PDB file of C-alpha atoms and ligand atoms in Angstrom:
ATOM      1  CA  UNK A   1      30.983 247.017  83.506  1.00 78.00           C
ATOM      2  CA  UNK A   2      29.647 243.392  82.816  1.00 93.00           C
ATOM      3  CA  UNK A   3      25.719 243.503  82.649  1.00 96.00           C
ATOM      4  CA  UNK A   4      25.585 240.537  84.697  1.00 98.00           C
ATOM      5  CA  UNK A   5      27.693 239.253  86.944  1.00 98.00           C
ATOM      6  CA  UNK A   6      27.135 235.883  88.502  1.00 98.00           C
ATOM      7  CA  UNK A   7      29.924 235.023  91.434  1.00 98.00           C
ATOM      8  CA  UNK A   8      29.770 231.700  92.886  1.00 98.00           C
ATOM      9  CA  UNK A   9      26.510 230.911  93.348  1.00 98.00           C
ATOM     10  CA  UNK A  10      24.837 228.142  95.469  1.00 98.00           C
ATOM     11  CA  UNK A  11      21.143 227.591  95.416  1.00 98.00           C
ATOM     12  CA  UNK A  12      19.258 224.971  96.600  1.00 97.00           C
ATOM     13  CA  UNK A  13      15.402 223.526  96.008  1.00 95.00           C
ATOM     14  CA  UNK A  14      13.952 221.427  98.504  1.00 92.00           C
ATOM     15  CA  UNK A  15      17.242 220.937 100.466  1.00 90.00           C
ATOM     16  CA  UNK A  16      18.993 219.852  97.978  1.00 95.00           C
ATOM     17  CA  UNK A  17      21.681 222.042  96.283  1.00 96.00           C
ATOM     18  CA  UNK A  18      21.234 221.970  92.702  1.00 97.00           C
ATOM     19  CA  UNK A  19      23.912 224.993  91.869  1.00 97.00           C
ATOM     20  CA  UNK A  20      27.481 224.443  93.438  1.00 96.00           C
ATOM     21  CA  UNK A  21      29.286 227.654  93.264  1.00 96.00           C
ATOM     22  CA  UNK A  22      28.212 228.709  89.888  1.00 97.00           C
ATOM     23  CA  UNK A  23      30.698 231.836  88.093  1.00 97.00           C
ATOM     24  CA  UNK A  24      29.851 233.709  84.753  1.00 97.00           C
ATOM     25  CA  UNK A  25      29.545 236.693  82.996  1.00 97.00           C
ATOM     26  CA  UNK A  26      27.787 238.285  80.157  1.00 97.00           C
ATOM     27  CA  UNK A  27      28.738 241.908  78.748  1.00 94.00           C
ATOM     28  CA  UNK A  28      26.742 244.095  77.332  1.00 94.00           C
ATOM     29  CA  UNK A  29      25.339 243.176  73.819  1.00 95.00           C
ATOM     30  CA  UNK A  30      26.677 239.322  73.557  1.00 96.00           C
ATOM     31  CA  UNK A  31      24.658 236.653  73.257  1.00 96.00           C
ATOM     32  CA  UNK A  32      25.821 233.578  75.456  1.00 97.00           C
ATOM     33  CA  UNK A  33      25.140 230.250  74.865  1.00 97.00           C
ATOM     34  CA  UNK A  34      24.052 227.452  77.771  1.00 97.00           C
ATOM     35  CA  UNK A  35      24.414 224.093  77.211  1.00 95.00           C
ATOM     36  CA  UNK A  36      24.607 221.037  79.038  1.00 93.00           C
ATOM     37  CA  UNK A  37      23.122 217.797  79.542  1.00 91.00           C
ATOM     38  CA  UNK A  38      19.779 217.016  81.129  1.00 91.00           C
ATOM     39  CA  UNK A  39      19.717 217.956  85.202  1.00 92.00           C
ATOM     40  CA  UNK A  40      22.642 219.877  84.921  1.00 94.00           C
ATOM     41  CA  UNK A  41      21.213 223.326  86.356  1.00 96.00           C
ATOM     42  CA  UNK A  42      20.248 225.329  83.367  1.00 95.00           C
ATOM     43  CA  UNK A  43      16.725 226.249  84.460  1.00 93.00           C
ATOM     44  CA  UNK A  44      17.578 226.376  87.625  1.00 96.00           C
ATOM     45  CA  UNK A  45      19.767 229.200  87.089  1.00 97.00           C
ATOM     46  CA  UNK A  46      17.179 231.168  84.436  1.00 95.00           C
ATOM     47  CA  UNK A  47      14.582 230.473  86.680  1.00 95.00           C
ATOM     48  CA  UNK A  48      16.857 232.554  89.867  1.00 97.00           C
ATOM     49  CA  UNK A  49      17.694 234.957  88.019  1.00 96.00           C
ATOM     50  CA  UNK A  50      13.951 236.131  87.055  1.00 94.00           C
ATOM     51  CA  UNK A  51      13.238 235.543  90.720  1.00 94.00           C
ATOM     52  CA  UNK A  52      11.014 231.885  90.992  1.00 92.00           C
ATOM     53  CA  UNK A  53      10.096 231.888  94.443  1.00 93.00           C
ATOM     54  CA  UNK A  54      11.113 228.338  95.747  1.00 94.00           C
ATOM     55  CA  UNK A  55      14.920 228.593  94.951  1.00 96.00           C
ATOM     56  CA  UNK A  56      16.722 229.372  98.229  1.00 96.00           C
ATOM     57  CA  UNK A  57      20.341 231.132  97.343  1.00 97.00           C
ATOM     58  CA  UNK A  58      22.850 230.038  99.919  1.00 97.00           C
ATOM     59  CA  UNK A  59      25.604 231.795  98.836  1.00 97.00           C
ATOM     60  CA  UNK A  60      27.220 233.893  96.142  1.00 98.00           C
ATOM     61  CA  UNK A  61      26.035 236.894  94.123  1.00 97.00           C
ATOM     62  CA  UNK A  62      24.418 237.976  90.911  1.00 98.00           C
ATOM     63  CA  UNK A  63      24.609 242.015  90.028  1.00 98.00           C
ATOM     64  CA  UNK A  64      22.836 243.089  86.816  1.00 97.00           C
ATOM     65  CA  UNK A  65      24.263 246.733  85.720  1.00 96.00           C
ATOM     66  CA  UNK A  66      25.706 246.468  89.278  1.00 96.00           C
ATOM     67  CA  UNK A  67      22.809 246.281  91.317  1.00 97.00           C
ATOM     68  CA  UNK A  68      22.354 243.103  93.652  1.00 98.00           C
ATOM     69  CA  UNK A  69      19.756 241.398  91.697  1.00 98.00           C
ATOM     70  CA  UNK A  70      18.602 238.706  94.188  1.00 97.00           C
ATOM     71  CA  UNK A  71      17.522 241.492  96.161  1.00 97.00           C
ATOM     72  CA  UNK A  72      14.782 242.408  94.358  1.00 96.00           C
ATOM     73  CA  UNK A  73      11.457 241.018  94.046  1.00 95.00           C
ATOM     74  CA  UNK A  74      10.345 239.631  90.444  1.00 93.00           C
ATOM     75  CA  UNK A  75       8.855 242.877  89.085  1.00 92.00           C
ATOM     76  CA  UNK A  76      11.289 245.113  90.087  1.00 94.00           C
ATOM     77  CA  UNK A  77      13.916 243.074  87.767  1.00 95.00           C
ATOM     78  CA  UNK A  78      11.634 243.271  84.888  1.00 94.00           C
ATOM     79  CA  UNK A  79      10.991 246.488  85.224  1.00 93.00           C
ATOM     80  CA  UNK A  80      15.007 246.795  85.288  1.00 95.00           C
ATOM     81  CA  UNK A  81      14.725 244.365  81.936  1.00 95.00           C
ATOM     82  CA  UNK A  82      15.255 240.896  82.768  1.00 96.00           C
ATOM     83  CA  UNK A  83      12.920 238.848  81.106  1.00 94.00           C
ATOM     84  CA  UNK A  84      12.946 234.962  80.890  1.00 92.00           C
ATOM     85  CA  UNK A  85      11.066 233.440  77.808  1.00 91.00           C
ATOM     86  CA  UNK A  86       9.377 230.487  79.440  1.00 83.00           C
ATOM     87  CA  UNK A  87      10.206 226.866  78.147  1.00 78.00           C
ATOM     88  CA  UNK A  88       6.780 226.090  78.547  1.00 82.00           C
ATOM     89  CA  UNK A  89       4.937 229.374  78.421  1.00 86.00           C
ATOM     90  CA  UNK A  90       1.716 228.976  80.978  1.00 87.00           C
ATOM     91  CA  UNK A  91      -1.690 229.828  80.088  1.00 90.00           C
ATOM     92  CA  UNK A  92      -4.064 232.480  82.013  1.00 91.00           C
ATOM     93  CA  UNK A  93      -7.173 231.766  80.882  1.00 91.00           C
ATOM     94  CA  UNK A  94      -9.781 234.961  81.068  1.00 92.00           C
ATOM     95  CA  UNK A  95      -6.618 237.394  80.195  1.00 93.00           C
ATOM     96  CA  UNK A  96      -6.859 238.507  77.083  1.00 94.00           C
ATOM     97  CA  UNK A  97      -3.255 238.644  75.157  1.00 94.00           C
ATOM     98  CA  UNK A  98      -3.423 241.840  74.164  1.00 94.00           C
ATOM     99  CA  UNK A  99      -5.103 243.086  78.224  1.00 93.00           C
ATOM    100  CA  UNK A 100      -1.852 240.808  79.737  1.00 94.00           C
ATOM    101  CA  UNK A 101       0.564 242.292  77.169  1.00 95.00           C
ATOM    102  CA  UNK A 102      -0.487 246.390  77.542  1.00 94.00           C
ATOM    103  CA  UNK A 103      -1.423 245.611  81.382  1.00 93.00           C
ATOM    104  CA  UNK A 104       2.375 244.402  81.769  1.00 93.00           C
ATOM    105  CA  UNK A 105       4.253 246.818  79.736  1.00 94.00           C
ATOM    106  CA  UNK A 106       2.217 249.593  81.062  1.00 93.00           C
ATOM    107  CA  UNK A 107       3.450 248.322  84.561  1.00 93.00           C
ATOM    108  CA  UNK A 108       7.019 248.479  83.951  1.00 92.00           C
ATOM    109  CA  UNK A 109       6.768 251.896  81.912  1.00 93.00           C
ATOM    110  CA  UNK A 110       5.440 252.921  85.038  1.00 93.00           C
ATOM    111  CA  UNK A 111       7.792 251.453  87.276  1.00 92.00           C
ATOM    112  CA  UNK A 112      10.509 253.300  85.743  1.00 91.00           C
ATOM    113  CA  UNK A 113       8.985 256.422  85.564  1.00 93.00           C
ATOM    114  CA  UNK A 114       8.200 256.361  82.099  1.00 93.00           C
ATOM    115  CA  UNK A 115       4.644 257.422  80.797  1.00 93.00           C
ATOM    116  CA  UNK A 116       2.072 254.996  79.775  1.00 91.00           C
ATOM    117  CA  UNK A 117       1.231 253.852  76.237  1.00 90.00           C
ATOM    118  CA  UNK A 118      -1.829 255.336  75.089  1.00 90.00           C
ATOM    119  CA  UNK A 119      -4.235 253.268  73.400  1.00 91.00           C
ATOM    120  CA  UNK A 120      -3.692 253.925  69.653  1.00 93.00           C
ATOM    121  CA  UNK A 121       0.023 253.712  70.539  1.00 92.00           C
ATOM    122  CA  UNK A 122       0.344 250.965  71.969  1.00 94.00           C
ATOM    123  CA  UNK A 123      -2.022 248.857  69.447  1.00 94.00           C
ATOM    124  CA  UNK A 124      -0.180 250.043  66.748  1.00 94.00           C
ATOM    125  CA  UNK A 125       3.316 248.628  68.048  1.00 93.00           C
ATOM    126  CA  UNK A 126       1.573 245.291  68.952  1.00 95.00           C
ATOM    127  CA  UNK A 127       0.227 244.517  65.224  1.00 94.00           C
ATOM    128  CA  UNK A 128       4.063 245.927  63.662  1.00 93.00           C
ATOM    129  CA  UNK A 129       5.322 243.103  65.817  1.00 93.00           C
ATOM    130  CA  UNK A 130       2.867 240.651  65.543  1.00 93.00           C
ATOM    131  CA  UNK A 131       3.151 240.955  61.838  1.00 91.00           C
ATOM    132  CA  UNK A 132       6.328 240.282  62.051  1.00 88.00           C
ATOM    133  CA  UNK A 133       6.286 237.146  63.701  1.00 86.00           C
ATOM    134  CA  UNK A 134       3.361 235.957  61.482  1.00 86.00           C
ATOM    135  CA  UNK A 135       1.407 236.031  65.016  1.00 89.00           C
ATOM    136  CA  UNK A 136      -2.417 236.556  63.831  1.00 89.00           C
ATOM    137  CA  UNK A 137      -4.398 239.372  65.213  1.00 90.00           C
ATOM    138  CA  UNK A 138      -7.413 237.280  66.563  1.00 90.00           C
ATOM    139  CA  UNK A 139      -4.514 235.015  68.317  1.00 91.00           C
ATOM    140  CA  UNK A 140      -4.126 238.360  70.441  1.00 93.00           C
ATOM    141  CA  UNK A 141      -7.795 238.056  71.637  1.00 92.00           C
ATOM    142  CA  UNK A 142      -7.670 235.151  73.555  1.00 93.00           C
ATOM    143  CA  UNK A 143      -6.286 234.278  76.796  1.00 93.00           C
ATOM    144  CA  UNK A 144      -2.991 234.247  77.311  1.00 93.00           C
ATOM    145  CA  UNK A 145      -1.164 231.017  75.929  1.00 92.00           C
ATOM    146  CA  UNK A 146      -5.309 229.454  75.935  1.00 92.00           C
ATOM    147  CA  UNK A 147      -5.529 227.129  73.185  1.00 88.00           C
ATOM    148  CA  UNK A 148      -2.165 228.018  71.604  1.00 89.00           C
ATOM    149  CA  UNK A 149      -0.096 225.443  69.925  1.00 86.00           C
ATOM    150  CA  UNK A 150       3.784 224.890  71.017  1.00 85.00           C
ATOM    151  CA  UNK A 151       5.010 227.083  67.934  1.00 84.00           C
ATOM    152  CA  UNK A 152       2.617 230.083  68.835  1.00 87.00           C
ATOM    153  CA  UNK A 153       3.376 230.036  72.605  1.00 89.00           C
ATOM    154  CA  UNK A 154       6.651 230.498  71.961  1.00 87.00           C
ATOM    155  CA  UNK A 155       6.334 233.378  69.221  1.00 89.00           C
ATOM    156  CA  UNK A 156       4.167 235.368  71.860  1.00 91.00           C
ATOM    157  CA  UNK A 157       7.092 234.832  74.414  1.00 92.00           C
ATOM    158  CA  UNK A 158       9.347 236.699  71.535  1.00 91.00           C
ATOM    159  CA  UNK A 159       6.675 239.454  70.806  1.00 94.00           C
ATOM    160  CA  UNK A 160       6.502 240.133  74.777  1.00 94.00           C
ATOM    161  CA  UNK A 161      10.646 240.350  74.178  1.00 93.00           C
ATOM    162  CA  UNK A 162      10.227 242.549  71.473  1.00 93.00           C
ATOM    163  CA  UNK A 163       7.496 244.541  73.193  1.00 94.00           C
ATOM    164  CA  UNK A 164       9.345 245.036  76.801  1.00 94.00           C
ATOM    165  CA  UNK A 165      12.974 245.638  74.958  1.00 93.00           C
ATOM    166  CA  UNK A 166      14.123 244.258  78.294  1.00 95.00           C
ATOM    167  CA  UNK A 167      18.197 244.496  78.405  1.00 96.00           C
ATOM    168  CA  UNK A 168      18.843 240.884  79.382  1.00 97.00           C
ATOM    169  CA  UNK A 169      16.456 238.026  77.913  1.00 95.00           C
ATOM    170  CA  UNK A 170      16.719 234.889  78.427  1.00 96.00           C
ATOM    171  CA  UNK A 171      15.752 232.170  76.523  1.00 94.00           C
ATOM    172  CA  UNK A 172      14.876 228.489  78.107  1.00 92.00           C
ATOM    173  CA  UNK A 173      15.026 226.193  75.585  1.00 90.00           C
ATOM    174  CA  UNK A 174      13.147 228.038  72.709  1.00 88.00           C
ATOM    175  CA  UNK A 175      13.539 225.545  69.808  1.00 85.00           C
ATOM    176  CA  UNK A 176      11.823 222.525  71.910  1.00 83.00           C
ATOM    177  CA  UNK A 177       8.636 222.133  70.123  1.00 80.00           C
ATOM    178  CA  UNK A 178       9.292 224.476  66.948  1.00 85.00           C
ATOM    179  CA  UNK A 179       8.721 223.175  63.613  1.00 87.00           C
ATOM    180  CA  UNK A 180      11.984 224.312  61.002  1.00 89.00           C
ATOM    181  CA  UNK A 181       9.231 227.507  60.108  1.00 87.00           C
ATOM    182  CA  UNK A 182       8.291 228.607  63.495  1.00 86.00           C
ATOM    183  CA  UNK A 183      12.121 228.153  64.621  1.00 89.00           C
ATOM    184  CA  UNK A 184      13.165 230.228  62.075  1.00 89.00           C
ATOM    185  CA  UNK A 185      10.357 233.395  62.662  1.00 87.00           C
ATOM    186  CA  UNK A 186      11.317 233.084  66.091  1.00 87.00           C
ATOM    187  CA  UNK A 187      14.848 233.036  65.764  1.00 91.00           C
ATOM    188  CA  UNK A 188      14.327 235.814  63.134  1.00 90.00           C
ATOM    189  CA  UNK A 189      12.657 237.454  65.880  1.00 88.00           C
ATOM    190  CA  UNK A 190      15.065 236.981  68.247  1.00 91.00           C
ATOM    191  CA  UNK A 191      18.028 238.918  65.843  1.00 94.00           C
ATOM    192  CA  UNK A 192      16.042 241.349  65.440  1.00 92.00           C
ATOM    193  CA  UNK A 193      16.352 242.253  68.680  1.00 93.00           C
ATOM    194  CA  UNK A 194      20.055 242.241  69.231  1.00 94.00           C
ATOM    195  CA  UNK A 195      21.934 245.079  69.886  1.00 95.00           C
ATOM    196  CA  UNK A 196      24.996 247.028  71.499  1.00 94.00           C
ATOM    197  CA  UNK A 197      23.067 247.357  74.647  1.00 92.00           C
ATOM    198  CA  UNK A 198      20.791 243.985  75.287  1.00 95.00           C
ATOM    199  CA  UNK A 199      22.596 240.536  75.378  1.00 96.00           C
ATOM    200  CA  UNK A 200      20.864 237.127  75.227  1.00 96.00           C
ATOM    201  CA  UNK A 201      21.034 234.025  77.405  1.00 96.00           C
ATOM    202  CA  UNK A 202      20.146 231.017  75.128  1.00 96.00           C
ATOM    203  CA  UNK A 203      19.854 228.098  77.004  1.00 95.00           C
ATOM    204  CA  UNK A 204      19.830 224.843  74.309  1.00 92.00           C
ATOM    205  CA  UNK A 205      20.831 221.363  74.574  1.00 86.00           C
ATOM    206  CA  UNK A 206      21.358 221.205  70.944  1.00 85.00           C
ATOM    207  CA  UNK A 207      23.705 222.991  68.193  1.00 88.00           C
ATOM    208  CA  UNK A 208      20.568 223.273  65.776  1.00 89.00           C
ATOM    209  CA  UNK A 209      19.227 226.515  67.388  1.00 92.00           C
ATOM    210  CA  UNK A 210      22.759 227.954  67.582  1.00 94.00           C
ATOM    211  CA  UNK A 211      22.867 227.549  63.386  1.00 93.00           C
ATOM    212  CA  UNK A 212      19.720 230.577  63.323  1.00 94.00           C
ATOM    213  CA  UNK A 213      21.231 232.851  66.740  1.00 95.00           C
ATOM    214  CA  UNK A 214      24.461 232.555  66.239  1.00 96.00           C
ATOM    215  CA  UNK A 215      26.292 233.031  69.953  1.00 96.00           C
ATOM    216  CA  UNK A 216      29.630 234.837  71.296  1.00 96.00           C
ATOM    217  CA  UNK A 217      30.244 233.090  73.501  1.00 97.00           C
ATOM    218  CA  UNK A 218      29.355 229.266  74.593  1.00 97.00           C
ATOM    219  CA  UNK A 219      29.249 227.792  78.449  1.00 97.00           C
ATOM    220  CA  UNK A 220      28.921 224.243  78.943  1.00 96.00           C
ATOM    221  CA  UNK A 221      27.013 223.357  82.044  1.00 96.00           C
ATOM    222  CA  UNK A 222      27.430 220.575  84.467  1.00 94.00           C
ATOM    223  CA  UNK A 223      26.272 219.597  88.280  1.00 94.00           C
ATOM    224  CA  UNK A 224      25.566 222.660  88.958  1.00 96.00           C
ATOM    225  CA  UNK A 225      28.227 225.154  87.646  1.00 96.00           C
ATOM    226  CA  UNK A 226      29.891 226.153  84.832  1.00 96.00           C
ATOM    227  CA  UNK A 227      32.938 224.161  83.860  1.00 95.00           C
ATOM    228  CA  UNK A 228      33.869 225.498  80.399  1.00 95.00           C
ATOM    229  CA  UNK A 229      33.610 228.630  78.097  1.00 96.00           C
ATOM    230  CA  UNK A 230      34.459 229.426  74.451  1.00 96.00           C
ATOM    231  CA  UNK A 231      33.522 230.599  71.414  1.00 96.00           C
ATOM    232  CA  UNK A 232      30.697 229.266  69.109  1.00 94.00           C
ATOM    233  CA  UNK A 233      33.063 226.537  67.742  1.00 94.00           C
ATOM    234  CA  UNK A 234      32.656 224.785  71.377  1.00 94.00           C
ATOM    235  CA  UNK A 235      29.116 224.048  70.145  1.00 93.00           C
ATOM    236  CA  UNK A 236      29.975 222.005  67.509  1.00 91.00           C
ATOM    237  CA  UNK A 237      32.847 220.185  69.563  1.00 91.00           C
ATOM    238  CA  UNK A 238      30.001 219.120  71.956  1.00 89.00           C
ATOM    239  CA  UNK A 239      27.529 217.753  69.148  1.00 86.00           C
ATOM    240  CA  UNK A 240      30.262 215.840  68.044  1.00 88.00           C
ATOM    241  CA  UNK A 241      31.289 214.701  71.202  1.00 88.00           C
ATOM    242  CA  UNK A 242      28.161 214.952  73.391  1.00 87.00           C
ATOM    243  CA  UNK A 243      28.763 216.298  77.403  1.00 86.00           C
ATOM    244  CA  UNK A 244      30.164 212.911  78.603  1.00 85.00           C
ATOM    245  CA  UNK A 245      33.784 214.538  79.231  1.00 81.00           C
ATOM    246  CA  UNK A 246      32.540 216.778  81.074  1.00 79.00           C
ATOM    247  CA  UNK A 247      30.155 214.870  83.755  1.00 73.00           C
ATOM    248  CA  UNK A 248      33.732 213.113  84.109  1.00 62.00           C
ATOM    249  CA  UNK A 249      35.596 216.708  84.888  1.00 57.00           C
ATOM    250  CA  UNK A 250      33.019 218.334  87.256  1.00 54.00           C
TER     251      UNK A 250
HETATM  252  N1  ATP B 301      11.314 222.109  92.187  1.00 60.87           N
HETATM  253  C1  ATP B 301      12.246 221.158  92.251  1.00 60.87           C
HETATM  254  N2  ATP B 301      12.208 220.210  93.205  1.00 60.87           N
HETATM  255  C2  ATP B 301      13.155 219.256  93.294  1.00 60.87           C
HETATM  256  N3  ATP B 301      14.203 219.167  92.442  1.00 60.87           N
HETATM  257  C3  ATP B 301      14.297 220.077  91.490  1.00 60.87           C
HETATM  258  C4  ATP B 301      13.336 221.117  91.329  1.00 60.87           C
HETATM  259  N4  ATP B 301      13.717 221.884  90.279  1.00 60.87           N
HETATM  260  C5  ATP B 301      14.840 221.337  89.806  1.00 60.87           C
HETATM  261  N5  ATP B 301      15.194 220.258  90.518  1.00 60.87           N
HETATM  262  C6  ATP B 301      16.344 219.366  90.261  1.00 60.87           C
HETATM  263  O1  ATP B 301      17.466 220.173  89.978  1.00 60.87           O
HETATM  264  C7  ATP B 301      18.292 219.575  88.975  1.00 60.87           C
HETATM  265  C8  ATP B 301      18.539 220.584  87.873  1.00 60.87           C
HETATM  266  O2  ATP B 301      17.330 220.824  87.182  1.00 60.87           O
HETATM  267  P1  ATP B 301      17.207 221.885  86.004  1.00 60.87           P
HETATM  268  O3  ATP B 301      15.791 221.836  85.510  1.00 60.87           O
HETATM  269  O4  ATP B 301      17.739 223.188  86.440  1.00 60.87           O
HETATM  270  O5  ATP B 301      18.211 221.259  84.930  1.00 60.87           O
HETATM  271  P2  ATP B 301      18.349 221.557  83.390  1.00 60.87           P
HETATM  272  O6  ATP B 301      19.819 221.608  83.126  1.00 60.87           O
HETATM  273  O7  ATP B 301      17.549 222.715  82.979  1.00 60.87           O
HETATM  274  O8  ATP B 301      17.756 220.216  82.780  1.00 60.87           O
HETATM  275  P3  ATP B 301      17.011 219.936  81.367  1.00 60.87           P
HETATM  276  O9  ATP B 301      18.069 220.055  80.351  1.00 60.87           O
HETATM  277  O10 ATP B 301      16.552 218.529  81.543  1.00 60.87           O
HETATM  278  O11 ATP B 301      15.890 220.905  81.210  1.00 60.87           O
HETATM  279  C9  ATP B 301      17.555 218.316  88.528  1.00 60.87           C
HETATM  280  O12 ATP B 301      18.149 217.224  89.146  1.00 60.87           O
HETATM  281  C10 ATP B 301      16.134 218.520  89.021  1.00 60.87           C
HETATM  282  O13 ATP B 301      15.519 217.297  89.352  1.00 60.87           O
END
């Protein structure tokens, strides 16, 4: 069984449809590549399948392990382990990292019917990680995202990933603002955490990130749906060629 399964999907945003009917699936323990130019619909489609309110779905169907996804509400498909890394992670000021981080894992522990971290546990998995993504400890004390530079915001998006374990992430443009060094912690990061069971959505407009997580599979995106797959090779085509053919064909 696919772990997602997306099957022509329409959704629109402020009356307007912005996916036309888009088809695609990712099995268990691939990573899958998006590209496509500006406008196309990438975000669009990350941002339904985490559940954004605002996007009205019109038609179609997305199951995750076989479940109807779009029926259920935000937490409930974290808690199932879909998480979106943000292309521009917000800040929460007055929530400290490390109170959002247990207060959120905690949550979907408990949603599943899995016992809570205690304390001592749970701090000593957050530093391991941290460490690991060169993500200081006082970082961890301030708000959420507060004061963070570009690089940092998005290494805290990959130690929530690495926290949660979540079985389907998905990553919104992760390299945009990432010096060679952060890309390659976070990317380092990021492999770290693949495995037979989880599979990655990496959403790029550029080959550069592909070079550090190398994909299975890569879908080019245009208006709205996608309209063609293949294997990490297609990447390179498309930097050589850019997306123009494409606009042409959908
Ligand atoms: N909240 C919104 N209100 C109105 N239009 C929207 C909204 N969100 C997205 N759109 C429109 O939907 C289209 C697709 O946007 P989306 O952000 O999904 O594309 P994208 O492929 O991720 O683009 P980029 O590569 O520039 O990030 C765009 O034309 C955009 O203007």
């Amino acid at each position: 069984m696919a772990l997602l399964e997306i099957k022509n999907l329409q959704v629109r945003v402020e009356e307007r449809e912005i996916l036309h009917g888009l088809t695609l699936t990712i099995d268990a323990g691939k990573v899958h590549a998006i590209m496509g130019p500006n406008g196309s619909g990438k975000s669009t489609l990350s941002h339904v399948i985490a559940g954004k309110p605002g996007y009205e779905v019109t038609g179609g169907e997305v199951l995750f392990k076989g479940e109807d996804l779009l029926a259920m509400a935000p937490d409930e498909r974290a808690a199932k382990g879909v998480f979106l890394a943000f292309q521009y992670p917000v800040e929460i000021p007055g929530v400290a990292t490390m109170t959002f981080l247990r207060t959120a894992l905690n949550a979907q522990r408990k949603a599943r019917g899995e016992e809570e971290y205690s304390t001592p546990d749970f701090l000593k998995k957050v530093r391991e990680i941290s460490k690991s993504l060169s993500i200081p400890q006082d970082m961890l004390k301030r708000g959420v995202n507060v004061g963070f530079s570009g690089g940092e915001k998005k290494r805290n998006e990959v130690l929530q990933m690495a926290l949660f374990q979540p079985s389907l992430c998905i990553l919104d443009e992760m390299d945009s603002g990432l010096d060679i060094d952060a890309l390659r912690i976070a990317a380092d990061g990021v492999n770290a955490l693949r495995s037979p069971e989880r599979s990655m959505v990496v959403i790029t407009h550029y080959q550069r990130l592909l070079n550090y997580i190398v994909p299975d599979v890569v879908h080019v995106m245009s208006k709205g749906r996608v309209v063609k797959s293949g294997g990490k090779e297609l990447a390179h085509e498309l930097e050589a060629s850019g997306y123009a053919q494409f606009e042409d064909a959908a």
